[in-house]
C-alpha cells in the first residue's frame, strides 16, 4: 500500500443517515420531506436493495489495490512520436491523463505533442488537422466523441496511424466503428452503478437528487442515464432535476443553475451526482451563498474523474463528499503501453482499471487514486 494510504481507514458500509429526503415523482418538485429526527419514518428506504448496495460500496471503498494490470508485453519500440488531442484542457480529467501520457513518454523515450481542442466541434477538427499534419506515429483521442471528427479519423485510419481513445467511446477495449486500437476507461456501467449506490447507501435509501451531465458527449450522457436507472431501483430516492450543462460552459452556467436549484428545492435537495467532478468546483460558491454547510447536504459525488481539486474538496469537506476517480496518471501510462503494443504489432492488453470510491475517511489525504505499482510494472515491460 502507498505510504500515504497506510493511515487511511476504509469507510464502513453503514454510512451517515441523511435526515431530509424526498417524496413525489421523479424529475419533479417533491411534495413532502421526511425528517426522522422530528418524528418522521425512520424505516430505511428500499430495504430489500440496501444490504446489497452497502456491501458493494464498502468493497469499492477498499484502499488496498495492488496492481492487477499487465506484467508482460513488448520491450520499448524506440523513437516514436504521439499527439494527444485534448477535448479541452479545462477538463481536469483530460488534463490529468495528458500529464500521465507525458510522464510515461519521457520514460519510454518518445516525443509527445498536446493540442487543445477547446471543447468545440470546430476546435476539435482543427486540432485533429494539426495532429495529422505532424505525421505522428500515434494519436490519442482525449475525451471526445470520434464521430465529431469522422473525416479526420478516416484519414488517420487510411494513413495507418493507430488511434487510442480515452473516454472516446462507451466501452473499454478495441473499437471497429470508429476504428480505435483501444479505448481506455473504467467500465461506465460500474462507475454509474456505484455512484448511485453510494447515494442510496449514504442516505439509507431516502434522498432527493440533482444529476449534472453533459448530454453533448455520448459517453457522459450514457453515464448519467445509467445513474438515473440505478437510482430508480430505490423507490424513496427521487430525481429532483436532471441538469444538462456542457463541460466547456460549466464555469459560466453552473453557479446560476445551482443557485436556482437551491432556492427551488431547499432542504429536499439532499444529494447530487455529476458525470465530472468539476461541476462541484463551480457549484461551491453558489452553495455557500445559499447557506449550505460544506460538510452537509447536498452530499455530492462525482462519477469521474477524480482530479486533485476534487480530492481537495473531499479532504476539506468543502461541498463534495465523494468521487469515483479514474486512475488518471495510470491511464496515461496505459495509453503509452498500448501504443507500444500497437507499434510492435501486438494486440491491446485488455486491461480495465477497477472502480474505486474515494471519501474523506479513506483518501489518506492524497490528491489522486491509482493502483499501486503501475509505474514499476510498465518500466519492467518496456525494459526502462
Tab-separated table of N, CA and C in Angstrom, residues 146-213:
chain	number	residue	atom	x	y	z
A	146	UNK	N	-15.311	10.482	-31.307
A	146	UNK	CA	-14.631	10.474	-32.604
A	146	UNK	C	-15.546	10.794	-33.779
A	147	UNK	N	-16.855	10.589	-33.615
A	147	UNK	CA	-17.766	10.894	-34.725
A	147	UNK	C	-17.803	12.381	-35.043
A	148	UNK	N	-17.401	13.213	-34.077
A	148	UNK	CA	-17.365	14.656	-34.335
A	148	UNK	C	-16.199	15.051	-35.238
A	149	UNK	N	-15.263	14.135	-35.429
A	149	UNK	CA	-14.116	14.360	-36.327
A	149	UNK	C	-13.981	13.162	-37.267
A	150	UNK	N	-15.107	12.735	-37.809
A	150	UNK	CA	-15.144	11.487	-38.585
A	150	UNK	C	-14.190	11.504	-39.777
A	151	UNK	N	-14.125	12.621	-40.494
A	151	UNK	CA	-13.239	12.691	-41.666
A	151	UNK	C	-11.782	12.569	-41.259
A	152	UNK	N	-11.424	13.207	-40.165
A	152	UNK	CA	-10.032	13.139	-39.687
A	152	UNK	C	-9.696	11.725	-39.206
A	153	UNK	N	-10.651	11.069	-38.566
A	153	UNK	CA	-10.439	9.685	-38.142
A	153	UNK	C	-10.199	8.795	-39.354
A	154	UNK	N	-10.987	8.989	-40.398
A	154	UNK	CA	-10.806	8.211	-41.631
A	154	UNK	C	-9.418	8.442	-42.229
A	155	UNK	N	-8.969	9.684	-42.199
A	155	UNK	CA	-7.643	9.984	-42.741
A	155	UNK	C	-6.550	9.302	-41.928
A	156	UNK	N	-6.705	9.310	-40.619
A	156	UNK	CA	-5.725	8.637	-39.769
A	156	UNK	C	-5.722	7.132	-40.027
A	157	UNK	N	-6.902	6.551	-40.133
A	157	UNK	CA	-7.005	5.120	-40.413
A	157	UNK	C	-6.357	4.789	-41.753
A	158	UNK	N	-6.619	5.624	-42.770
A	158	UNK	CA	-6.065	5.385	-44.101
A	158	UNK	C	-4.544	5.497	-44.104
A	159	UNK	N	-4.023	6.368	-43.236
A	159	UNK	CA	-2.572	6.561	-43.158
A	159	UNK	C	-1.899	5.519	-42.269
A	160	UNK	N	-2.697	4.637	-41.665
A	160	UNK	CA	-2.127	3.610	-40.800
A	160	UNK	C	-1.661	4.119	-39.457
A	161	UNK	N	-2.208	5.247	-39.016
A	161	UNK	CA	-1.845	5.817	-37.709
A	161	UNK	C	-2.779	5.236	-36.656
A	162	UNK	N	-2.268	4.454	-35.717
A	162	UNK	CA	-3.156	3.903	-34.699
A	162	UNK	C	-3.746	5.001	-33.818
A	163	UNK	N	-5.028	4.849	-33.501
A	163	UNK	CA	-5.743	5.783	-32.645
A	163	UNK	C	-6.089	5.081	-31.341
A	164	UNK	N	-5.835	5.760	-30.234
A	164	UNK	CA	-6.235	5.257	-28.926
A	164	UNK	C	-7.119	6.314	-28.269
A	165	UNK	N	-8.259	5.881	-27.777
A	165	UNK	CA	-9.179	6.801	-27.134
A	165	UNK	C	-9.071	6.759	-25.629
A	166	UNK	N	-9.367	7.878	-25.009
A	166	UNK	CA	-9.611	7.932	-23.567
A	166	UNK	C	-11.014	8.510	-23.405
A	167	UNK	N	-11.930	7.697	-22.880
A	167	UNK	CA	-13.337	8.100	-22.772
A	167	UNK	C	-13.889	8.531	-24.134
A	168	UNK	N	-13.425	7.899	-25.197
A	168	UNK	CA	-13.842	8.289	-26.538
A	168	UNK	C	-15.104	7.568	-26.982
A	169	UNK	N	-15.241	6.312	-26.589
A	169	UNK	CA	-16.453	5.542	-26.874
A	169	UNK	C	-16.932	4.925	-25.563
A	170	UNK	N	-18.077	4.267	-25.612
A	170	UNK	CA	-18.741	3.864	-24.390
A	170	UNK	C	-18.135	2.705	-23.631
A	171	UNK	N	-17.276	1.925	-24.272
A	171	UNK	CA	-16.751	0.727	-23.627
A	171	UNK	C	-15.236	0.674	-23.742
A	172	UNK	N	-14.566	0.022	-22.786
A	172	UNK	CA	-13.119	-0.152	-22.908
A	172	UNK	C	-12.783	-1.184	-23.965
A	173	UNK	N	-11.537	-1.086	-24.488
A	173	UNK	CA	-11.058	-2.076	-25.438
A	173	UNK	C	-11.117	-1.605	-26.877
A	174	UNK	N	-10.738	-2.469	-27.825
A	174	UNK	CA	-10.710	-2.106	-29.246
A	174	UNK	C	-12.102	-1.749	-29.766
A	175	UNK	N	-12.129	-0.897	-30.783
A	175	UNK	CA	-13.382	-0.482	-31.410
A	175	UNK	C	-13.229	-0.575	-32.924
A	176	UNK	N	-14.235	-1.120	-33.575
A	176	UNK	CA	-14.220	-1.224	-35.033
A	176	UNK	C	-14.854	-0.026	-35.703
A	177	UNK	N	-15.876	0.549	-35.083
A	177	UNK	CA	-16.552	1.708	-35.667
A	177	UNK	C	-16.908	2.690	-34.548
A	178	UNK	N	-16.071	3.730	-34.354
A	178	UNK	CA	-14.882	4.107	-35.123
A	178	UNK	C	-13.726	3.144	-34.853
A	179	UNK	N	-12.773	3.125	-35.772
A	179	UNK	CA	-11.657	2.202	-35.649
A	179	UNK	C	-10.629	2.769	-34.683
A	180	UNK	N	-10.552	2.151	-33.500
A	180	UNK	CA	-9.581	2.529	-32.471
A	180	UNK	C	-8.804	1.289	-32.067
A	181	UNK	N	-7.500	1.422	-31.897
A	181	UNK	CA	-6.710	0.291	-31.418
A	181	UNK	C	-7.244	-0.170	-30.065
A	182	UNK	N	-7.577	0.798	-29.213
A	182	UNK	CA	-8.261	0.505	-27.956
A	182	UNK	C	-8.810	1.803	-27.392
A	183	UNK	N	-9.712	1.673	-26.432
A	183	UNK	CA	-10.266	2.816	-25.712
A	183	UNK	C	-10.026	2.584	-24.225
A	184	UNK	N	-9.443	3.587	-23.557
A	184	UNK	CA	-9.075	3.455	-22.148
A	184	UNK	C	-10.146	4.112	-21.290
A	185	UNK	N	-10.730	3.338	-20.413
A	185	UNK	CA	-11.716	3.847	-19.473
A	185	UNK	C	-12.036	2.748	-18.474
A	186	UNK	N	-12.501	3.138	-17.290
A	186	UNK	CA	-13.154	2.158	-16.447
A	186	UNK	C	-14.494	1.819	-17.094
A	187	UNK	N	-15.143	0.774	-16.627
A	187	UNK	CA	-16.438	0.396	-17.196
A	187	UNK	C	-17.496	1.371	-16.698
A	188	UNK	N	-18.101	2.077	-17.650
A	188	UNK	CA	-19.053	3.117	-17.279
A	188	UNK	C	-20.221	2.539	-16.500
A	189	UNK	N	-20.592	1.290	-16.774
A	189	UNK	CA	-21.684	0.668	-16.030
A	189	UNK	C	-21.354	0.580	-14.545
A	190	UNK	N	-20.104	0.228	-14.233
A	190	UNK	CA	-19.690	0.107	-12.837
A	190	UNK	C	-19.592	1.468	-12.163
A	191	UNK	N	-19.036	2.449	-12.879
A	191	UNK	CA	-18.912	3.799	-12.321
A	191	UNK	C	-20.287	4.377	-12.006
A	192	UNK	N	-21.212	4.254	-12.951
A	192	UNK	CA	-22.554	4.799	-12.754
A	192	UNK	C	-23.285	4.081	-11.625
A	193	UNK	N	-23.206	2.761	-11.630
A	193	UNK	CA	-23.913	1.987	-10.605
A	193	UNK	C	-23.412	2.332	-9.208
A	194	UNK	N	-22.091	2.387	-9.041
A	194	UNK	CA	-21.545	2.649	-7.712
A	194	UNK	C	-21.761	4.092	-7.268
A	195	UNK	N	-21.786	5.022	-8.216
A	195	UNK	CA	-22.089	6.410	-7.855
A	195	UNK	C	-23.507	6.511	-7.299
A	196	UNK	N	-24.443	5.875	-7.982
A	196	UNK	CA	-25.826	5.869	-7.498
A	196	UNK	C	-25.952	5.082	-6.199
A	197	UNK	N	-25.252	3.948	-6.117
A	197	UNK	CA	-25.324	3.126	-4.908
A	197	UNK	C	-24.779	3.869	-3.692
A	198	UNK	N	-23.732	4.694	-3.907
A	198	UNK	CA	-23.203	5.473	-2.790
A	198	UNK	C	-24.279	6.410	-2.240
A	199	UNK	N	-25.040	7.031	-3.122
A	199	UNK	CA	-26.122	7.914	-2.679
A	199	UNK	C	-27.175	7.125	-1.912
A	200	UNK	N	-27.551	5.969	-2.431
A	200	UNK	CA	-28.553	5.138	-1.758
A	200	UNK	C	-28.050	4.722	-0.380
A	201	UNK	N	-26.790	4.283	-0.317
A	201	UNK	CA	-26.226	3.834	0.958
A	201	UNK	C	-26.061	4.984	1.936
A	202	UNK	N	-25.525	6.113	1.449
A	202	UNK	CA	-25.240	7.243	2.329
A	202	UNK	C	-26.523	7.829	2.917
A	203	UNK	N	-27.613	7.748	2.174
A	203	UNK	CA	-28.894	8.308	2.612
A	203	UNK	C	-29.783	7.282	3.290
A	204	UNK	N	-29.298	6.050	3.404
A	204	UNK	CA	-30.115	4.947	3.919
A	204	UNK	C	-31.368	4.766	3.063
A	205	UNK	N	-31.228	5.036	1.788
A	205	UNK	CA	-32.319	4.793	0.853
A	205	UNK	C	-33.370	5.870	0.778
A	206	UNK	N	-33.043	7.084	1.245
A	206	UNK	CA	-34.012	8.185	1.189
A	206	UNK	C	-33.276	9.461	0.793
A	207	UNK	N	-33.455	9.901	-0.449
A	207	UNK	CA	-32.698	11.062	-0.928
A	207	UNK	C	-33.457	11.805	-2.013
A	208	UNK	N	-33.161	13.082	-2.112
A	208	UNK	CA	-33.608	13.915	-3.229
A	208	UNK	C	-32.378	14.337	-4.004
A	209	UNK	N	-32.299	13.973	-5.279
A	209	UNK	CA	-31.050	14.029	-6.033
A	209	UNK	C	-31.144	14.980	-7.217
A	210	UNK	N	-30.073	15.735	-7.427
A	210	UNK	CA	-29.861	16.502	-8.654
A	210	UNK	C	-28.715	15.843	-9.404
A	211	UNK	N	-28.889	15.640	-10.699
A	211	UNK	CA	-27.894	14.967	-11.531
A	211	UNK	C	-27.388	15.918	-12.601
A	212	UNK	N	-26.067	16.117	-12.666
A	212	UNK	CA	-25.441	17.010	-13.636
A	212	UNK	C	-24.757	16.179	-14.722
A	213	UNK	N	-24.960	16.567	-15.982
A	213	UNK	CA	-24.362	15.832	-17.093
A	213	UNK	C	-24.018	16.777	-18.225
